Coordinates of C-alpha atoms in Angstrom, one line a residue:
M1 CA 24.9 17.4 -16.5
G2 CA 21.4 16.8 -17.8
L3 CA 18.7 14.8 -16.1
R4 CA 17.0 11.6 -17.3
V5 CA 13.4 12.8 -17.7
L6 CA 10.3 10.8 -18.6
A7 CA 7.9 13.1 -20.5
A8 CA 4.2 12.1 -20.2
M9 CA 2.7 12.8 -23.6
S10 CA -1.1 12.8 -23.8
G11 CA -1.2 13.5 -27.5
G12 CA -2.1 17.2 -26.9
V13 CA -0.2 20.4 -27.6
D14 CA 0.8 21.1 -24.0
S15 CA 2.6 17.9 -23.3
A16 CA 4.3 17.9 -26.7
V17 CA 5.7 21.4 -26.2
A18 CA 6.7 20.5 -22.6
A19 CA 8.7 17.5 -23.9
A20 CA 10.3 19.6 -26.7
R21 CA 11.5 22.2 -24.2
I22 CA 13.0 19.6 -21.8
A23 CA 14.8 18.0 -24.7
E24 CA 16.1 21.3 -26.0
A25 CA 17.4 22.2 -22.6
G26 CA 19.9 19.3 -22.9
H27 CA 18.2 16.6 -20.8
D28 CA 17.9 12.9 -21.8
V29 CA 14.2 12.7 -22.5
T30 CA 12.0 9.7 -23.2
G31 CA 8.4 10.2 -24.2
V32 CA 5.6 7.9 -22.8
H33 CA 1.9 7.8 -23.6
L34 CA -0.4 6.4 -20.9
A35 CA -3.0 4.0 -22.3
L36 CA -5.7 4.5 -19.8
S37 CA -8.6 2.9 -21.6
A38 CA -8.9 -0.9 -22.0
N39 CA -11.0 -0.3 -25.2
P40 CA -9.9 3.0 -26.6
Q41 CA -12.0 4.7 -29.3
S42 CA -10.4 5.4 -32.7
H43 CA -11.2 9.1 -32.6
R44 CA -12.0 11.8 -30.1
T45 CA -15.6 12.9 -29.7
G46 CA -15.4 16.7 -30.3
A47 CA -12.9 18.1 -27.8
R48 CA -13.7 15.5 -25.1
G49 CA -11.4 12.8 -23.8
C50 CA -7.7 12.1 -24.1
C51 CA -7.6 8.3 -24.3
T52 CA -8.1 7.4 -27.9
I53 CA -5.9 5.7 -30.5
E54 CA -5.7 9.0 -32.3
D55 CA -4.2 10.6 -29.2
S56 CA -1.5 7.9 -28.9
R57 CA -0.6 8.4 -32.6
D58 CA -0.4 12.2 -32.1
A59 CA 1.9 11.7 -29.2
R60 CA 4.1 9.3 -31.2
R61 CA 4.3 11.8 -34.1
A62 CA 5.3 14.6 -31.7
A63 CA 8.1 12.4 -30.2
D64 CA 9.4 11.7 -33.7
V65 CA 9.5 15.4 -34.5
I66 CA 11.3 16.2 -31.3
G67 CA 13.6 13.3 -31.8
I68 CA 13.1 11.3 -28.6
P69 CA 12.4 7.7 -27.9
F70 CA 8.7 6.9 -27.3
Y71 CA 6.8 4.2 -25.5
I72 CA 3.2 3.4 -24.6
W73 CA 2.6 2.2 -21.0
D74 CA -0.6 0.3 -20.3
M75 CA -2.1 1.9 -17.2
A76 CA -5.7 0.9 -18.0
E77 CA -6.2 -1.5 -15.0
R78 CA -4.7 1.0 -12.5
F79 CA -6.7 3.9 -14.0
Q80 CA -9.9 1.9 -13.8
R81 CA -9.4 1.0 -10.2
D82 CA -8.0 4.2 -8.8
V83 CA -9.8 6.8 -10.9
V84 CA -13.0 5.4 -12.6
E85 CA -14.1 3.1 -9.7
D86 CA -13.2 5.8 -7.2
F87 CA -15.3 8.3 -9.2
V88 CA -18.4 6.0 -9.2
A89 CA -18.0 5.1 -5.5
E90 CA -17.7 8.8 -4.5
Y91 CA -21.0 9.7 -6.3
A92 CA -22.7 6.6 -4.8
A93 CA -21.7 8.0 -1.4
G94 CA -23.2 11.4 -2.2
R95 CA -19.9 13.2 -2.8
T96 CA -18.6 15.0 -5.9
P97 CA -15.1 13.8 -6.9
N98 CA -12.5 15.5 -9.2
P99 CA -11.2 12.7 -11.4
C100 CA -8.4 14.9 -12.9
L101 CA -7.0 15.5 -9.4
R102 CA -7.3 11.8 -8.6
C103 CA -5.5 10.9 -11.8
N104 CA -2.6 13.3 -11.0
E105 CA -2.4 11.8 -7.5
K106 CA -2.8 8.1 -8.2
I107 CA -1.6 7.7 -11.8
K108 CA 0.8 10.4 -13.1
F109 CA 2.6 11.1 -9.8
A110 CA 2.3 7.7 -8.1
A111 CA 2.2 4.8 -10.5
V112 CA 4.1 6.6 -13.3
L113 CA 6.6 8.4 -11.1
D114 CA 7.3 5.2 -9.1
R115 CA 8.0 3.2 -12.2
A116 CA 10.1 6.1 -13.7
L117 CA 12.3 6.3 -10.6
A118 CA 12.6 2.5 -10.5
L119 CA 13.9 2.6 -14.2
G120 CA 16.5 5.2 -13.3
F121 CA 14.8 8.4 -14.4
D122 CA 15.3 11.5 -12.3
A123 CA 12.0 13.2 -12.9
V124 CA 8.6 13.2 -14.7
A125 CA 7.7 16.2 -16.9
T126 CA 4.1 17.0 -17.8
G127 CA 2.3 19.7 -19.8
H128 CA 0.4 21.1 -16.8
H129 CA 0.1 24.9 -16.6
A130 CA 1.8 25.4 -13.2
R131 CA 5.2 26.5 -11.9
L132 CA 7.7 25.1 -9.5
V133 CA 9.5 28.0 -7.8
D134 CA 12.5 26.7 -5.7
G135 CA 10.6 23.3 -5.6
V136 CA 7.3 24.9 -4.4
L137 CA 4.1 24.6 -6.5
S138 CA 2.8 27.9 -7.8
R139 CA 0.2 29.2 -10.2
S140 CA 0.9 29.5 -13.9
V141 CA 1.4 33.0 -15.4
D142 CA -1.7 32.1 -17.5
Q143 CA -4.4 32.5 -14.9
G144 CA -7.1 31.2 -17.3
K145 CA -5.2 27.9 -17.8
D146 CA -3.7 27.5 -14.3
Q147 CA -3.7 23.9 -13.2
S148 CA -2.1 24.2 -9.8
Y149 CA -5.4 23.3 -8.2
V150 CA -5.4 19.8 -9.6
L151 CA -1.8 19.4 -8.6
G152 CA -2.4 20.6 -5.0
V153 CA -2.7 17.0 -3.7
L154 CA 0.9 16.2 -4.6
T155 CA 3.4 15.7 -1.7
R156 CA 6.7 17.5 -1.4
E157 CA 8.5 14.3 -2.4
Q158 CA 6.5 13.9 -5.6
L159 CA 7.0 17.6 -6.5
S160 CA 10.8 17.2 -6.0
H161 CA 10.7 14.8 -9.0
A162 CA 8.3 16.8 -11.2
I163 CA 9.0 19.3 -14.0
F164 CA 6.3 21.7 -15.4
P165 CA 8.0 23.4 -18.3
L166 CA 4.9 25.5 -19.4
G167 CA 4.3 27.5 -16.2
D168 CA 5.9 30.7 -17.5
S169 CA 4.0 30.7 -20.8
T170 CA 0.4 31.4 -21.9
K171 CA -1.6 28.9 -23.9
V172 CA -1.4 31.2 -26.9
E173 CA 2.4 31.2 -26.6
V174 CA 2.4 27.4 -26.3
R175 CA 0.4 27.0 -29.5
E176 CA 2.6 29.4 -31.4
E177 CA 5.7 27.6 -30.3
A178 CA 4.2 24.2 -31.3
A179 CA 3.6 25.6 -34.8
R180 CA 7.1 26.9 -35.1
R181 CA 8.5 23.5 -34.1
G182 CA 6.4 21.8 -36.7
L183 CA 4.2 19.9 -34.2
T184 CA 1.0 18.8 -35.9
V185 CA -0.9 19.2 -32.6
A186 CA -0.5 23.0 -32.6
D187 CA -4.1 23.6 -33.3
K188 CA -5.6 20.5 -31.7
P189 CA -8.5 21.3 -29.4
D190 CA -8.0 20.9 -25.6
S191 CA -9.6 18.0 -23.9
H192 CA -12.1 19.0 -21.3
D193 CA -14.6 17.6 -18.9
I194 CA -14.1 14.0 -17.9
C195 CA -11.8 12.0 -20.2
F196 CA -13.4 8.6 -19.6
I197 CA -16.9 10.0 -20.3
A198 CA -16.4 10.9 -24.0
D199 CA -20.0 12.0 -24.6
G200 CA -20.1 14.2 -21.5
D201 CA -23.2 12.4 -20.1
T202 CA -22.1 11.9 -16.5
R203 CA -25.5 11.1 -15.2
G204 CA -25.9 8.4 -17.9
F205 CA -22.5 7.0 -17.2
L206 CA -23.3 6.7 -13.5
S207 CA -26.7 5.2 -14.1
K208 CA -25.2 2.4 -16.2
R209 CA -23.0 1.5 -13.3
L210 CA -25.2 2.2 -10.3
G211 CA -28.6 1.6 -11.8
S212 CA -31.8 3.5 -11.3
A213 CA -33.5 4.0 -7.9
E214 CA -36.5 6.3 -7.7
G215 CA -36.3 8.7 -4.8
P216 CA -37.8 12.0 -3.6
I217 CA -36.7 15.6 -4.2
V218 CA -37.7 17.6 -1.1
D219 CA -37.6 21.2 -0.1
Q220 CA -36.0 22.5 3.1
E221 CA -39.2 21.8 5.1
G222 CA -39.2 18.2 3.9
E223 CA -42.1 18.5 1.5
V224 CA -41.8 16.4 -1.6
V225 CA -41.5 18.6 -4.7
G226 CA -40.4 16.1 -7.3
S227 CA -38.7 12.7 -7.9
H228 CA -35.5 11.4 -9.4
Q229 CA -34.0 8.1 -10.6
G230 CA -30.9 8.1 -8.5
A231 CA -29.3 10.6 -6.1
H232 CA -25.9 9.9 -7.7
G233 CA -27.1 12.0 -10.6
F234 CA -26.8 15.2 -8.7
T235 CA -24.2 17.5 -7.1
V236 CA -24.5 20.3 -4.6
G237 CA -25.1 23.6 -6.3
Q238 CA -26.7 22.0 -9.4
R239 CA -29.6 24.0 -10.9
K240 CA -30.3 22.4 -14.2
G241 CA -31.9 19.0 -14.7
L242 CA -34.0 18.9 -11.5
R243 CA -37.3 17.1 -11.9
I244 CA -39.4 19.5 -9.8
D245 CA -43.2 19.2 -10.0
R246 CA -44.0 22.0 -7.6
P247 CA -42.3 25.3 -8.4
A248 CA -41.1 27.5 -5.5
A249 CA -43.7 29.9 -4.1
D250 CA -41.5 32.9 -4.9
G251 CA -41.0 31.7 -8.4
R252 CA -37.2 31.6 -8.0
P253 CA -35.1 28.7 -9.2
R254 CA -34.1 25.9 -6.8
Y255 CA -30.6 24.4 -6.3
V256 CA -29.4 21.1 -4.9
L257 CA -28.5 21.8 -1.2
S258 CA -27.7 18.3 -0.1
I259 CA -27.6 14.6 -1.2
E260 CA -28.5 11.8 1.2
P261 CA -27.5 8.5 -0.4
V262 CA -28.9 6.2 2.3
S263 CA -32.4 7.5 2.0
N264 CA -31.8 8.4 -1.7
T265 CA -33.1 11.9 -1.0
V266 CA -32.1 15.1 -2.8
T267 CA -32.9 18.4 -0.9
V268 CA -33.3 21.6 -2.9
G269 CA -33.7 25.2 -2.0
P270 CA -32.9 28.8 -2.9
R271 CA -29.4 29.9 -3.9
S272 CA -29.0 31.8 -0.6
A273 CA -29.2 28.5 1.3
L274 CA -26.1 27.4 -0.5
E275 CA -23.9 30.0 1.2
V276 CA -21.3 28.6 3.6
T277 CA -18.5 30.1 5.6
T278 CA -17.1 27.1 7.4
I279 CA -15.6 24.2 5.6
T280 CA -14.4 21.0 7.3
C281 CA -11.8 18.9 5.5
G282 CA -9.9 15.7 5.9
R283 CA -6.6 14.2 4.5
P284 CA -4.6 17.4 4.6
V285 CA -1.4 17.5 2.5
W286 CA 1.1 20.2 3.3
N287 CA 3.5 20.9 0.4
G288 CA 4.3 24.6 0.7
P289 CA 6.8 26.6 2.8
S290 CA 4.5 28.5 5.1
R291 CA 1.0 28.4 6.6
R292 CA 1.0 32.1 7.7
G293 CA 0.2 35.4 6.0
D294 CA -2.8 36.3 3.8
L295 CA -4.3 33.1 2.7
T296 CA -6.9 32.2 0.1
V297 CA -8.6 28.9 -0.7
Q298 CA -9.8 27.6 -4.1
L299 CA -12.7 25.1 -3.9
R300 CA -13.1 24.0 -7.5
A301 CA -10.9 23.8 -10.5
H302 CA -10.9 27.2 -12.1
G303 CA -13.2 28.4 -9.4
E304 CA -13.2 31.6 -7.4
V305 CA -10.7 32.1 -4.6
Y306 CA -11.7 33.2 -1.1
P307 CA -9.7 34.9 1.7
C308 CA -9.6 32.5 4.6
R309 CA -8.2 31.3 7.9
F310 CA -7.8 27.7 9.0
Q311 CA -7.1 25.5 12.0
E312 CA -5.8 22.0 12.1
S313 CA -6.6 19.5 14.8
G314 CA -6.4 15.7 14.9
G315 CA -5.9 15.4 11.1
E316 CA -9.0 17.6 10.4
L317 CA -8.8 21.0 8.8
T318 CA -11.4 23.7 9.5
I319 CA -11.4 26.6 7.0
E320 CA -13.2 29.8 7.9
L321 CA -14.0 32.0 4.8
D322 CA -14.0 35.8 5.1
R323 CA -17.1 35.9 2.8
P324 CA -19.6 33.2 1.8
A325 CA -19.0 30.6 -0.9
T326 CA -21.8 28.7 -2.8
G327 CA -21.9 25.2 -4.3
V328 CA -19.3 23.8 -2.0
A329 CA -19.5 20.0 -2.4
A330 CA -18.1 17.2 -0.3
G331 CA -15.4 15.2 -2.2
Q332 CA -13.9 18.2 -3.9
A333 CA -10.5 19.6 -2.9
A334 CA -9.8 22.7 -0.9
V335 CA -6.4 24.1 -2.1
L336 CA -4.8 26.7 0.1
Y337 CA -2.6 29.5 -1.4
S338 CA -0.3 32.2 0.0
G339 CA -0.4 34.6 -3.0
A340 CA 0.3 32.4 -6.0
T341 CA 2.0 29.7 -4.0
V342 CA 0.3 26.5 -3.0
I343 CA 0.8 25.7 0.7
G344 CA -1.4 22.6 0.9
S345 CA -4.7 20.9 0.2
A346 CA -7.4 18.8 1.8
T347 CA -10.6 16.9 0.9
I348 CA -13.9 18.7 1.7
V349 CA -16.0 16.6 4.1
S350 CA -18.8 19.1 4.9
A351 CA -19.6 22.8 4.8
S352 CA -22.0 25.1 6.8

């Protein structure tokens, strides 16, 4: 007997094909587009964003082709509070958040899933490139499009009501299938970067909300080498956009090493000073079957993976890397893997 499935449809090719596959498999599918912006633009800006009127229309047209009911759910207020305001607050605190990860955690698999279950649906399907193998989250077969990292914060209970139909397909295969099915989004560009910052100007977006406050840029010895208009405009590992008046004596580029929001100070130094081997994390979520074996950790979306070991004590996770990583920023997620299988995640607090 088929399941009652709510298919989240963003207006892109992935979610459209995911909904089509679930419907073709014999499930009772209803499509839903999440209205996440209180004042959506009419059209996308390039390939950025996923919250426009155009996207909702694309989602509706895809649902019509598939032959499933379609609704729009207004999640703008919840999205503003749990994703946008959280994003701003994290930068104000000197951390670097991942809004896509927070949206999955707080919107798609909390607010949406809770409402879906209350309405009698059995599961929520999305177009994420990830697999569920016997209920356990695993990487997509398309390593270049794998999104298991941004799903690593989900709990076992949430994953038990999730369906990811695209995990065994490459993006090329998904687009080809969309064309065969007559879905007009087959060639639609992927959204990227941060959906609620359509022009890609994160620093400008934050400045409008947090204002400008001139502060010093210092080197590792505490010498002032430049100035800035707000520490919230920087992230650890950043190289470009630094207002440095005094070049390094060795002529090599400087990188952001740390951000101190209280004193509004940004510290810069050589790339070698970014190297860390110990990462301290909070809020661990264990959603995999085992914590043993050869483990790796991913520290950014589509980032490199590092062989590692870890210890958990008092709700705190300490991860020891077998080789140094660079650009590890507080606020990002550390997602632990055993092979292709996600075993858990935690939020990075500090690194050394």
